[in-house]
Coordinates of C-alpha atoms in Angstrom, one line a residue:
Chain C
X1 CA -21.0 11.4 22.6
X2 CA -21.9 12.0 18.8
X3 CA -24.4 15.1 18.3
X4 CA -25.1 15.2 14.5
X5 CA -27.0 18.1 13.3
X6 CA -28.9 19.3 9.4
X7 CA -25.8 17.1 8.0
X8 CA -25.9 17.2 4.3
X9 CA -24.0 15.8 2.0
X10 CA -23.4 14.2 -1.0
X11 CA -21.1 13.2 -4.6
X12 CA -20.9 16.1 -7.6
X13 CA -23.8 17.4 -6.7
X14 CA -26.2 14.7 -6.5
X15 CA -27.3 15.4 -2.9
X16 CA -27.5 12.2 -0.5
X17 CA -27.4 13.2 2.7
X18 CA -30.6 16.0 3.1
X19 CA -30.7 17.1 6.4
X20 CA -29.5 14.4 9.2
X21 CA -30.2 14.6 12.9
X22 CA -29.1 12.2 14.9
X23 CA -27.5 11.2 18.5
X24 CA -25.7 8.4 19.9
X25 CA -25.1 9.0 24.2
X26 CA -22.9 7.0 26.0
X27 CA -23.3 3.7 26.4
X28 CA -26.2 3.0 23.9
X29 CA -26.6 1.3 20.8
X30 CA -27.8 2.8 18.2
X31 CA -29.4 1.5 15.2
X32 CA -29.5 3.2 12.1
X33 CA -32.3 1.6 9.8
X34 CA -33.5 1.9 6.0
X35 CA -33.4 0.1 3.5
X36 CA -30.6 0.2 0.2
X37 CA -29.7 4.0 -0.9
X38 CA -31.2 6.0 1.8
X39 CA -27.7 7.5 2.3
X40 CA -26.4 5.1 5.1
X41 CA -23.0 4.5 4.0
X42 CA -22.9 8.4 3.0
X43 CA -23.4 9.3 6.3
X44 CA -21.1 7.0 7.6
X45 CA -18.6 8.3 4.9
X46 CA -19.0 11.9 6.1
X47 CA -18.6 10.9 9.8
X48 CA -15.5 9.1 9.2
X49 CA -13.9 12.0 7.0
X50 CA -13.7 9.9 4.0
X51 CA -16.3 12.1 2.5
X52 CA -16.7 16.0 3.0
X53 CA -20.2 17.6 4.5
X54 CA -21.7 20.2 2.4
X55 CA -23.3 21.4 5.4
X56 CA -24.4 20.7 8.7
X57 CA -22.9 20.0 12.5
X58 CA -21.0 17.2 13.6
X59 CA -20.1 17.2 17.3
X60 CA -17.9 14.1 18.6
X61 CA -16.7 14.4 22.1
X62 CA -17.4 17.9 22.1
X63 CA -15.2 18.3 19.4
X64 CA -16.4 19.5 15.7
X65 CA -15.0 16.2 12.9
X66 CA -15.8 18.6 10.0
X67 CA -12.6 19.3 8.0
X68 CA -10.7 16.3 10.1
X69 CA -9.5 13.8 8.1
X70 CA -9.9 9.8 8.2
X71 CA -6.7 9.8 9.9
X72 CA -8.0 12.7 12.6
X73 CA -11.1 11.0 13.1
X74 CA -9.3 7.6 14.3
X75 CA -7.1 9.6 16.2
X76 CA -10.2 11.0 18.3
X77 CA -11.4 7.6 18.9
X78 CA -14.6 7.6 16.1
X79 CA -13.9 4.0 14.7
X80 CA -15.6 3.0 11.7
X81 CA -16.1 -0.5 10.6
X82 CA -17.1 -0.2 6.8
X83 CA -19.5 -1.8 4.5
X84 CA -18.2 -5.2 2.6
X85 CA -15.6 -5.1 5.5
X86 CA -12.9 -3.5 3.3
X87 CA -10.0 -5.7 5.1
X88 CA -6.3 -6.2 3.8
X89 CA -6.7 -9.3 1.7
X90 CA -2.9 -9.7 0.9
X91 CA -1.6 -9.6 4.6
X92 CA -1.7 -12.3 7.2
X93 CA -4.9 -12.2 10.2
X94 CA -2.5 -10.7 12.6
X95 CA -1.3 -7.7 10.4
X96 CA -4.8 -6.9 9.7
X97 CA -5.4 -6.9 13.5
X98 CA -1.7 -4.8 13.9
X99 CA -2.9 -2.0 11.9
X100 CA -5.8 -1.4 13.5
X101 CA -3.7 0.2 16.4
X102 CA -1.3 2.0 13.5
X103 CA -3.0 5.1 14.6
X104 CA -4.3 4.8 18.3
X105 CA -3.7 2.4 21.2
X106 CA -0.4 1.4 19.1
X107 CA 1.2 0.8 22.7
X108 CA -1.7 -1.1 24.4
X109 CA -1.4 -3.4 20.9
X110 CA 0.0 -6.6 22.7
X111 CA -2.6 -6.4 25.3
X112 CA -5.9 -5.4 22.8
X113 CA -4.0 -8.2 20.7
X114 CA -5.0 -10.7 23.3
X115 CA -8.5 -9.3 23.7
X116 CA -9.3 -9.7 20.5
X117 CA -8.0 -13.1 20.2
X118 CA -10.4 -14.0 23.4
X119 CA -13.2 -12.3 21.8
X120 CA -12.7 -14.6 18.3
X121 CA -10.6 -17.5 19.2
X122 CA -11.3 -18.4 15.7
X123 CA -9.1 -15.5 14.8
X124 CA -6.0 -17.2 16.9
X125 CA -5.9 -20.4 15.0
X126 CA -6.2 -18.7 11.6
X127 CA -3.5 -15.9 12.7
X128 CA -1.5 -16.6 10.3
X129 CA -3.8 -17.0 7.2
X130 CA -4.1 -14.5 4.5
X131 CA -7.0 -12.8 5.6
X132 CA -8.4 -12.8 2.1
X133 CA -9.0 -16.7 2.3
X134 CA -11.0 -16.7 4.9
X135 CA -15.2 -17.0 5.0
X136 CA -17.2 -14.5 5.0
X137 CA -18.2 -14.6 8.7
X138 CA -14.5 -14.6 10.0
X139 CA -13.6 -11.7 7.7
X140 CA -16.0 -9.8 9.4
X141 CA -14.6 -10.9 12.6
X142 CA -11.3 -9.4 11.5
X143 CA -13.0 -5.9 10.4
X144 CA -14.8 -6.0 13.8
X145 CA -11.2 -6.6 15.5
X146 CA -9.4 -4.5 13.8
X147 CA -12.1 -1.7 15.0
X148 CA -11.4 -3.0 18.3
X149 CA -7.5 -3.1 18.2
X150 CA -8.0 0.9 18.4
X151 CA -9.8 1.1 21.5
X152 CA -12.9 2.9 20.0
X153 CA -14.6 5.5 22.1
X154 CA -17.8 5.0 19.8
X155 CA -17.7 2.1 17.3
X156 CA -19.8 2.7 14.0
X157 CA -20.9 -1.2 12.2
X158 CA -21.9 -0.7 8.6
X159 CA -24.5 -4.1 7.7
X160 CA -22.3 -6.3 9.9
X161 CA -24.4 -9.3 9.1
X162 CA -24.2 -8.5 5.3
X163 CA -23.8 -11.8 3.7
X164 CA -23.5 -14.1 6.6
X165 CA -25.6 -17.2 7.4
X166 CA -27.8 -17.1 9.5
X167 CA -26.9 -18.4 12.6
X168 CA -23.7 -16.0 12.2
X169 CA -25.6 -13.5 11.9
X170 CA -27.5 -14.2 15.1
X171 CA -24.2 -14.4 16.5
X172 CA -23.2 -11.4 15.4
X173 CA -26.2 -9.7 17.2
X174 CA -24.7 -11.4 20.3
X175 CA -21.4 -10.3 19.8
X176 CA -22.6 -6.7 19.4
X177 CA -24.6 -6.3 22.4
X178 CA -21.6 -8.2 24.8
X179 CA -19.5 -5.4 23.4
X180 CA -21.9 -2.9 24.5
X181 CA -22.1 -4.2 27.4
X182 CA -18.3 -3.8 28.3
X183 CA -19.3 -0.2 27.8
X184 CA -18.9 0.5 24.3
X185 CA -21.0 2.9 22.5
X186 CA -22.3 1.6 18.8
X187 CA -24.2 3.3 15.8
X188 CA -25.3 0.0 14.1
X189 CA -26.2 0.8 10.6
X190 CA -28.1 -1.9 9.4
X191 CA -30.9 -3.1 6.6
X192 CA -31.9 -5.8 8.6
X193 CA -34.6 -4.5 10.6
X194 CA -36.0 -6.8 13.0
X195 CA -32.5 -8.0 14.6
X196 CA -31.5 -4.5 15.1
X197 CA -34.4 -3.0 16.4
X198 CA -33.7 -6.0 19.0
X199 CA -30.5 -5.1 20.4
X200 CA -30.4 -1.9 19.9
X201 CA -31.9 0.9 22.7
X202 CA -32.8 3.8 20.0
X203 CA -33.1 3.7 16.5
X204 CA -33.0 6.1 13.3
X205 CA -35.2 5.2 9.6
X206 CA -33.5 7.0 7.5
X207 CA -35.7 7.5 4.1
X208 CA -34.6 9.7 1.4
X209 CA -31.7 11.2 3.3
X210 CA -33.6 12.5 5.9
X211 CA -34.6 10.4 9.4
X212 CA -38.0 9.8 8.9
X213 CA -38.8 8.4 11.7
X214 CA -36.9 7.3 15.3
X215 CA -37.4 6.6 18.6
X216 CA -36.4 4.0 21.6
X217 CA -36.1 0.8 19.6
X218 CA -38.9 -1.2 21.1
X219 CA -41.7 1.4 20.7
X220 CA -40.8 1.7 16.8
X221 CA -40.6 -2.2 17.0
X222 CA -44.0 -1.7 17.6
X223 CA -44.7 1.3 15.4
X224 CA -47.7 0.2 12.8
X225 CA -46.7 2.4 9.9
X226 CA -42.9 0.5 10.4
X227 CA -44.2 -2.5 10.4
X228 CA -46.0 -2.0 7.4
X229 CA -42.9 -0.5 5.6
X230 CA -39.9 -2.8 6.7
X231 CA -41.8 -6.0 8.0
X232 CA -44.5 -6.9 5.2
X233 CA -46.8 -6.8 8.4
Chain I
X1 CA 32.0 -24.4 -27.8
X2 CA 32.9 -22.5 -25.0
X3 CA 34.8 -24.3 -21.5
X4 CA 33.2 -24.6 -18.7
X5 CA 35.3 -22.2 -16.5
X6 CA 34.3 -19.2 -19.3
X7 CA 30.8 -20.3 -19.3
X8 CA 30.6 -20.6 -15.3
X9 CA 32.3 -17.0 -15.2
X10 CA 30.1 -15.6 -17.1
X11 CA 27.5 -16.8 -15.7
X12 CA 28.4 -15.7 -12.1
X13 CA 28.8 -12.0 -14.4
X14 CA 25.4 -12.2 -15.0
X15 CA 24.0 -12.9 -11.2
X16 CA 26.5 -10.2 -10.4
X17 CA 25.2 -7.4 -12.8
X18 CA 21.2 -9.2 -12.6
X19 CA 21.6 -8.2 -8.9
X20 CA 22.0 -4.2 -9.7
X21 CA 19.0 -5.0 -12.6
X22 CA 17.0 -6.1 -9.3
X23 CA 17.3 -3.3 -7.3
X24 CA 16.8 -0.8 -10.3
X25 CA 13.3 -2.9 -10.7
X26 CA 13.2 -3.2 -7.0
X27 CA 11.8 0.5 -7.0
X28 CA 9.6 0.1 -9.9
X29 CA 7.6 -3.2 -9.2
X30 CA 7.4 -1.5 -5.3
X31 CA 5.4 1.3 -6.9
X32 CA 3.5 -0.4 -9.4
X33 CA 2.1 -2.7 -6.8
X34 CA 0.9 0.4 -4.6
X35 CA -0.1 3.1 -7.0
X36 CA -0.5 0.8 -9.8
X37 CA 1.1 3.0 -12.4
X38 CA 4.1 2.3 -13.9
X39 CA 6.5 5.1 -13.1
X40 CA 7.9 6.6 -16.3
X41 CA 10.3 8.8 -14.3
X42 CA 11.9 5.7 -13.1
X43 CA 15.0 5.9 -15.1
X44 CA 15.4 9.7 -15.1
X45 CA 15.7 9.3 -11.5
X46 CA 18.3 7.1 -12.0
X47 CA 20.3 9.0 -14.3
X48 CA 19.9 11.6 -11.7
X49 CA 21.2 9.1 -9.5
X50 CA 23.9 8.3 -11.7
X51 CA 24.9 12.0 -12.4
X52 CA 24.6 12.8 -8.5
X53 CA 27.1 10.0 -7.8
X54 CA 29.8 11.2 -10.5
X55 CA 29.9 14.8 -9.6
X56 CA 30.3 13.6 -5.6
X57 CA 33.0 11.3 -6.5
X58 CA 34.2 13.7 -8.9
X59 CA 34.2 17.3 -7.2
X60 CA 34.1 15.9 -3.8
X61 CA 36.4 12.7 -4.2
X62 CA 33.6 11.1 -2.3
X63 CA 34.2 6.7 -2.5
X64 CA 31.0 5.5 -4.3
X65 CA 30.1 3.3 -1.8
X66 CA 30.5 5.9 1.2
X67 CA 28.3 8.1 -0.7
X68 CA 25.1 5.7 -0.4
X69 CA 24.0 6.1 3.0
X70 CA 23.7 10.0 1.9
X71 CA 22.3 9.4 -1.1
X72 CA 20.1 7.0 -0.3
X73 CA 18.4 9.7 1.9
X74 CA 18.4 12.6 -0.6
X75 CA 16.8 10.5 -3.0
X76 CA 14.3 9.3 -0.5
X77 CA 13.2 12.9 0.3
X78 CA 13.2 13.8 -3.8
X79 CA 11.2 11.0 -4.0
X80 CA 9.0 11.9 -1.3
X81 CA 8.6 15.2 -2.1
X82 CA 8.1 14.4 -6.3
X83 CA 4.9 12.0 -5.3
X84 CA 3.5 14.4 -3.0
X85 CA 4.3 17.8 -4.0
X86 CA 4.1 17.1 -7.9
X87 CA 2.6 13.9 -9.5
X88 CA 0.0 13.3 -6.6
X89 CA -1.5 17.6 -7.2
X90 CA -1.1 17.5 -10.6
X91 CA -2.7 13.7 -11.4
X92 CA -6.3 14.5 -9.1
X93 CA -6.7 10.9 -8.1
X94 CA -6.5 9.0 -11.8
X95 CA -3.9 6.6 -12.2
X96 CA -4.1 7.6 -16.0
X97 CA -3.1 10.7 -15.2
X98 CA 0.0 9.5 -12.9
X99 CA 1.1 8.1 -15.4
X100 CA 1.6 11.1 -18.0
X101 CA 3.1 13.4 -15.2
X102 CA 5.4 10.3 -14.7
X103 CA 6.0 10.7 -18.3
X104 CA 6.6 14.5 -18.4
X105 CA 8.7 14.6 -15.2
X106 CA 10.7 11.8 -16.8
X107 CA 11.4 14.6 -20.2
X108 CA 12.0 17.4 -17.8
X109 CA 14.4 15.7 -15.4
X110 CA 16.6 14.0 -18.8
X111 CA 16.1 17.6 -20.0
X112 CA 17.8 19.5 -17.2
X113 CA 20.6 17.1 -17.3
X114 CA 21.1 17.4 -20.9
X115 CA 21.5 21.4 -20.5
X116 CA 23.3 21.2 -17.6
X117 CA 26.0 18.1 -17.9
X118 CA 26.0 18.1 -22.2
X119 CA 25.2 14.7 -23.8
X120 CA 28.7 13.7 -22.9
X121 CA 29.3 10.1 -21.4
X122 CA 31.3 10.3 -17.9
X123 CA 32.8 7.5 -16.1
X124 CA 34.7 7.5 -12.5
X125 CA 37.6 6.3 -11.9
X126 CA 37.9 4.2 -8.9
X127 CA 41.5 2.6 -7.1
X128 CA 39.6 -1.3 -7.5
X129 CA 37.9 -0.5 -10.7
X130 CA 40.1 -3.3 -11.9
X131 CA 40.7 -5.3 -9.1
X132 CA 39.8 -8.9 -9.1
X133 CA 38.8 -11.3 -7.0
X134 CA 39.8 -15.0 -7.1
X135 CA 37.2 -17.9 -6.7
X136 CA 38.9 -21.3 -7.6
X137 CA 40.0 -20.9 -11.4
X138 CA 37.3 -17.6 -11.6
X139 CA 38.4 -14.3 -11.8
X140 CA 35.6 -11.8 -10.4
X141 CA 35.6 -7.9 -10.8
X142 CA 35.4 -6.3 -7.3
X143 CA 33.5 -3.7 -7.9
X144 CA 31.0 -6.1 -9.6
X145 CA 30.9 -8.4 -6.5
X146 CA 30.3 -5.2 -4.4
X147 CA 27.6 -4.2 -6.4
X148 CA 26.1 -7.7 -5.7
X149 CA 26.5 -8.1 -1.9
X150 CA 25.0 -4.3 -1.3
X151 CA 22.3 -5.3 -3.5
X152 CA 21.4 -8.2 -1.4
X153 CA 21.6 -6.9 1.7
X154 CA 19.3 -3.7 0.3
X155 CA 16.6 -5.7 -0.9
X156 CA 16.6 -7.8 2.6
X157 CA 16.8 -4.7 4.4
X158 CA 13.8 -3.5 2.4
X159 CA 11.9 -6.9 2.4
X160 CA 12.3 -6.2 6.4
X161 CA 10.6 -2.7 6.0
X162 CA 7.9 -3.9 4.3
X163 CA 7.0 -7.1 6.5
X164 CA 7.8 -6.1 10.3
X165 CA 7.2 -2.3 10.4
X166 CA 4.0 -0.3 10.8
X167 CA 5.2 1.8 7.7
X168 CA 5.8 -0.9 5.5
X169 CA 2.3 -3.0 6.6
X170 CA 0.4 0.5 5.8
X171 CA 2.5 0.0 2.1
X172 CA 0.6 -3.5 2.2
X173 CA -2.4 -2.5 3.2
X174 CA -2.5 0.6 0.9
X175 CA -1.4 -1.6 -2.3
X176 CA -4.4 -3.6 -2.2
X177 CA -7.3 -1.5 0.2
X178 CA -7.5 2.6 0.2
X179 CA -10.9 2.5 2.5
X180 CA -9.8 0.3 4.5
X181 CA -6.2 1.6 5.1
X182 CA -8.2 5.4 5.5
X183 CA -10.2 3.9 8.0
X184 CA -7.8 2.7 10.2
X185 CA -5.9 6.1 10.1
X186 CA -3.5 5.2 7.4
X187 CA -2.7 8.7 5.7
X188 CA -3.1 7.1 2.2
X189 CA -0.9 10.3 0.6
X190 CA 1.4 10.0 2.7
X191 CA 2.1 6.3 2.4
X192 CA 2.1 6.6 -1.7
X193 CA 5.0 9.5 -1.2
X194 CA 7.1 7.2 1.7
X195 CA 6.5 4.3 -0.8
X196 CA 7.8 6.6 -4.1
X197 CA 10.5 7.9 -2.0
X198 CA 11.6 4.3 -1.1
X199 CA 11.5 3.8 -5.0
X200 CA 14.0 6.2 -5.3
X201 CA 16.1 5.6 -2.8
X202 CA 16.5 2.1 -3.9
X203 CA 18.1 3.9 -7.1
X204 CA 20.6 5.5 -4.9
X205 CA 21.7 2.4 -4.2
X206 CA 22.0 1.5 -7.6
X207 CA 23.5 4.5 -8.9
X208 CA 26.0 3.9 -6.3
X209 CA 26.6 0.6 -7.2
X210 CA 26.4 1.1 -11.0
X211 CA 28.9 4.1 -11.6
X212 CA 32.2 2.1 -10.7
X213 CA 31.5 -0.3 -13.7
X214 CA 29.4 1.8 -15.9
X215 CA 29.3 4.9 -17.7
X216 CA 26.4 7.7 -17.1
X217 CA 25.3 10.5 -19.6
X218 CA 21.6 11.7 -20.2
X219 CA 20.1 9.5 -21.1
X220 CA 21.6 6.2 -19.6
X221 CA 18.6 5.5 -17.3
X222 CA 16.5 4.6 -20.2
X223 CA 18.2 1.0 -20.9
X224 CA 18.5 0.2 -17.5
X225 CA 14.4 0.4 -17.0
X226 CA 13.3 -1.3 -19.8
X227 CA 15.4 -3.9 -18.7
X228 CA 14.0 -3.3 -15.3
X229 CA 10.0 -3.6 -16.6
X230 CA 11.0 -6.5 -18.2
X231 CA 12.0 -7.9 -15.0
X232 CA 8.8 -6.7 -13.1
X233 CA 6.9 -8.6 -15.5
X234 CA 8.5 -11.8 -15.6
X235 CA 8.4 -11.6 -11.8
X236 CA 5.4 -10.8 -11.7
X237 CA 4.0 -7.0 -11.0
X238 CA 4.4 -5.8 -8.1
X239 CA 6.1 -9.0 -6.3
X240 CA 9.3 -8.1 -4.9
X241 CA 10.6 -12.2 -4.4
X242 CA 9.9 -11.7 -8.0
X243 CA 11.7 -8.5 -8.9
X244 CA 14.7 -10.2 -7.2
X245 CA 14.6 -13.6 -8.8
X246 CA 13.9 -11.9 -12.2
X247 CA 16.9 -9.5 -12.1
X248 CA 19.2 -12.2 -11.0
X249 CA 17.9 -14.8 -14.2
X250 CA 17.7 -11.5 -16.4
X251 CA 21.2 -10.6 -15.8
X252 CA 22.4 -14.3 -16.1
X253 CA 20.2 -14.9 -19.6
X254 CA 22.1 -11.4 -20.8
X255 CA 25.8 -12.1 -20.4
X256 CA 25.0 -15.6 -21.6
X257 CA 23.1 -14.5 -24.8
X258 CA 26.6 -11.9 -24.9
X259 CA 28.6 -14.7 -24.4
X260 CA 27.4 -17.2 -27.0
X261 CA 26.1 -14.7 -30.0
X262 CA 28.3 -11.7 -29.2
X263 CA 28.3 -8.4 -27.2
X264 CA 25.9 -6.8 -29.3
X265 CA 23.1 -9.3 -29.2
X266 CA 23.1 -9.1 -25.2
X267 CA 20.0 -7.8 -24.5
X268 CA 17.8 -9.8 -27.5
X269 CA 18.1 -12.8 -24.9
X270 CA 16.4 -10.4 -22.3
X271 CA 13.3 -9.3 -24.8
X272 CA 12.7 -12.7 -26.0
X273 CA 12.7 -14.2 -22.4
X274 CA 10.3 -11.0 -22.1
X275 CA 7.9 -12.5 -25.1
X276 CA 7.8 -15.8 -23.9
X277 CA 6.9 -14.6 -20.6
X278 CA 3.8 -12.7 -22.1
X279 CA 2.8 -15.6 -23.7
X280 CA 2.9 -18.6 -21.3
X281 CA 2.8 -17.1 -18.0
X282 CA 1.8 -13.5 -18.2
X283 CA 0.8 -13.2 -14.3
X284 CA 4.8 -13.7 -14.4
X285 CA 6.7 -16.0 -12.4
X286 CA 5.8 -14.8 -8.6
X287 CA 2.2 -12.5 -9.6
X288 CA -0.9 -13.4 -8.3
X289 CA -3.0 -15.3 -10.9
X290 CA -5.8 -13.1 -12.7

C-alpha cells in the first residue's frame, strides 16, 4: 500500500527526516511511535506533499507521491489527518465535513455524509455549530470525519488523542480500530505508547529521524530496551 | 434648518451612492480576510475599471450596464491572473511582501493610464443620466437607483458564492486554515487567485455602476478606496455583512455631512466616523473580537 524508502527530509537545511523506512500493507494499522521531535510530523508533512523530500522513495499504490502536491496526494486517496486537527474554525460542522470530499468522493458526499454522522452522532446534533466552539474531543471527531468524507484508501492520524481526556482518548483507540476493521488501512502516528502499541498490528520508533527500532506491535510491547525507554519500566 | 423632504432625500442619496461604496469595499474586505493584506492595487484596478467602461461606451457605444456581464469576467481573469502570475511569484509566501507588489502594481497600472489616456477627466454621457424617478414627494436619479439595485443583488449573489458553493467554502476555509484546506486538496494558490479575481470583478461592477454618475481620470480610484478601507474597518475586516452595512451608513453619513456643512466637507463626516471607530470599537462593527 505505502512502501517508504531512505526518505529524507527536512526545513533550510536542518535535516529532520535521516533516512526513513517504513511500510503500511493493506489492512493493518500501523503505529508510528517516539516521542516529541523525532521527525513525526515531518514525515507526515513529506507524505502528504505539504513538505518536499530531499531524498528518498515514496511508493503509494504503486504510484511515486514525490513531486505530487497536497492536492495530488488526496486525489490518490492518501488522507492525512494533521496534528492540532487543523479544522475550519469559522465554518459550520457540516462545511467542515463538505470539504472533506472537495477533492475526492465529492459525488458519494450525501451518502459518506450520513456515515459519518452514524459514526459521531454527536457530530449530527452540533451540525450546525461553528466548529471552532466545539471541545476538544468533538473537534477531533470533525478532523477524523472530514478524513473520512474522502473515502481514504490509507488514512494517516497525527497524536489523535492529543489533548483529550482520558476516557476520550480510550475511545478514540476504539474508534480507530472499528475503522480498521471496516477495512481501512491506518499509519497512527502517536506519542502515546502503550495505547498504540495496543491496537495497532506493527509498529515504527522513530528516534533521531531514523526508525530505530520496529516490529509486530505486541513483541515490541514486550521489547525490554522499549520498555525502558518509553514506559519508565 | 433643513425640511424633512430635503433631509429624507438626501438621505436615500446616501444609501444610494453607500451601496456602490459597498461593493468597491466588497472586493477589498474579501481579500483582506483571505490573504490578509490589504490590497493597495485596489483602486488602480478600479480606475482601470472605470477607464475600461468609458472607452466601451465610448468607442463601442456599449450601455454601461450591458457592459458588466463582460466586464465582470475580464476583470475576473485580470484578477486571477495578477494574484497568481505576479503578486503571488514575486511576494515568496510573506504577506509583507504582498503588500509592496500591491503597492507597486498599484503605481504601474495609474502609470500606464496616465501615459496612455492623459490626466484628463472623462465622463459618459448616457440617454437617463438625468432621468428621475419619483417616490412620493422624492425625486431619485435613475442611474443612482440602478447603481443601488445591481449593487444589492451583486453582493447577494456573491454572499451565495461564498456560503453554498465548494469554491466559495475553500475561500472560508483558506481565510482562516492553509494546512488544513492543503490537506483536504484545496489548491491554496489557486483559491487566493479565484478569490483576487472575485475582488476584481466586483470592481467591474462598480465601475459599471459608477461611470453614469461620475467622472474617471487617473487617478480617480484613489478616493473611492480610502473611502472603501474606511468602510472595511468600521465593518469590521474581512466581514462582508459588514462591508455592506458600512458602505450603506458611510454613504448616508457623507451626503448628510454635504448636506448640512456643505459639498466640500462631505467626506470629513466619513474620517471622523473612521476615528471614532478606531477608538471605541476597533474590531469594527461586524469583526470578530481580538
Amino acid at each position: 500500500m505505502l512502501e517508504v524508502r531512505g526518505l529524507r527530509a527536512g526545513y533550510g537545511g536542518v535535516e529532520v527526516l535521516r533516512g526513513i523506512d517504513l511500510s503500511v500493507k493493506a489492512g493493518e494499522i500501523i503505529a508510528v511511535l517516539g516521542s516529541n521531535g523525532v521527525g513525526k510530523t515531518t514525515l507526515n508533512k513529506v507524505l502528504s506533499g505539504v513538505l518536499a523530500a530531499d531524498a528518498g522513495e515514496m511508493m503509494f499504490d504503486g504510484r511515486p507521491l514525490q513531486g505530487l502536491s497536497p492536492a495530488e496526494v488526496v486525489e490518490a486517496g492518501l488522507i492525512h489527518v494533521p496534528e492540532g486537527r487543523k479544522i475550519f474554525p469559522n465554518m459550520s460542522v457540516r462545511e467542515n465535513l463538505e470539504l472533506g470530499s472537495y477533492r475526492r468522493a465529492r459525488r458519494n458526499r450525501a451518502a459518506n455524509l450520513e456515515k459519518v454522522y452514524a459514526t459521531f452522532p454527536r457530530l449530527r446534533e452540533r451540525m450546525g455549530q461553528a466548529a471552532g466552539t466545539l471541545s476538544g474531543g468533538e473537534q477531533q471527531m470533525v478532523a477524523i470525519g472530514r478524513g473520512m468524507m474522502a473515502e481514504p484508501r490509507l488514512l494517516i492520524l497525527d497524536e489523535p488523542s492529543l489533548g483529550l481526556s482520558p476516557l476520550l482518548v480510550e475511545e478514540m483507540f476504539a474508534l480507530i480500530q472499528r475503522l480498521n476493521a471496516e477495512g481501512l488501512p491506518i499509519m497512527l502516528v502517536e506519542q502515546n505508547v502503550v495505547q498504540s502499541l495496543e491496537a495497532a498490528t506493527r509498529a515504527y520508533i522513530i528516534e533521531n529521524g531514523i526508525v530505530a527500532l520496529s516490529g509486530e506491535a505486541r513483541a515490541l510491547a514486550a521489547d525490554p530496551a522499549l520498555r525502558r525507554a518509553y514506559l519508565g519500566l | 434648518m433643513y425640511s424633512l423632504p430635503i433631509v429624507l432625500e438626501a438621505t436615500l442619496n446616501g444609501l444610494l451612492t453607500g451601496a456602490i461604496y459597498a461593493l468597491v469595499a466588497l472586493g477589498l474586505t474579501l481579500v483582506y480576510g483571505v490573504l490578509h493584506i490589504i490590497n493597495f492595487a485596489h483602486g488602480a484596478f478600479l480606475t482601470a475599471a472605470m477607464f475600461a467602461v468609458w472607452m466601451a461606451v465610448t468607442f463601442l457605444g456599449v450601455d454601461p450596464y450591458v457592459a458588466i456581464p463582460f466586464l465582470t469576467i475580464v476583470f475576473f481573469a485580470i484578477g486571477y491572473g495578477a494574484q497568481r502570475f505576479v503578486i503571488g511569484p514575486a511576494s515568496h509566501g510573506d504577506d509583507g511582501n504582498i503588500l509592496l507588489v500591491t503597492l507597486g502594481l498599484s503605481i504601474v497600472i495609474e502609470n500606464i493610464l496616465l501615459a496612455v489616456f492623459r490626466a484628463d477627466t472623462r465622463t459618459i454621457t448616457t440617454d437617463y443620466a438625468f432621468e428621475v424617478v419619483e417616490i412620493g414627494p422624492l425625486l431619485i436619479s435613475q442611474a443612482r437607483l440602478y447603481g443601488f439595485l445591481a449593487a444589492v443583488v451583486v453582493s447577494g449573489l456573491l454572499w451565495g458564492l461564498l456560503t453554498r458553493t465548494d469554491t466559495g467554502k475553500a475561500i472560508r476555509a483558506v481565510a482562516k486554515e492553509k494546512l488544513g484546506a492543503s490537506l483536504v486538496g484545496i489548491d491554496v494558490r489557486h483559491i487566493y487567485a479565484v478569490t483576487f479575481g472575485l475582488g476584481c470583478a466586483t470592481l467591474a461592477v462598480a465601475a459599471c455602476l459608477l461611470m453614469p454618475i461620475f467622472y474617471v481620470n487617473p487617478r480617480v480610484g484613489q478616493a473611492f478606496v480610502l473611502v472603501a478601507f474606511t468602510i472595511v474597518v468600521l465593518g469590521g475586516m474581512g466581514s462582508i455583512p459588514g462591508a455592506l452595512a458600512g458602505g450603506l451608513f458611510i454613504g448616508v453619513v457623507e451626503s448628510l455631512t454635504g448636506l448640512f456643512f456643505g459639498d466640500s466637507l462631505g467626506q470629513i463626516g466619513i474620517f471622523i466616523i473612521f476615528i471614532l471607530v478606531l477608538l471605541l470599537r476597533p474590531s469594527g462593527l461586524f469583526g470578530a473580537r481580538a
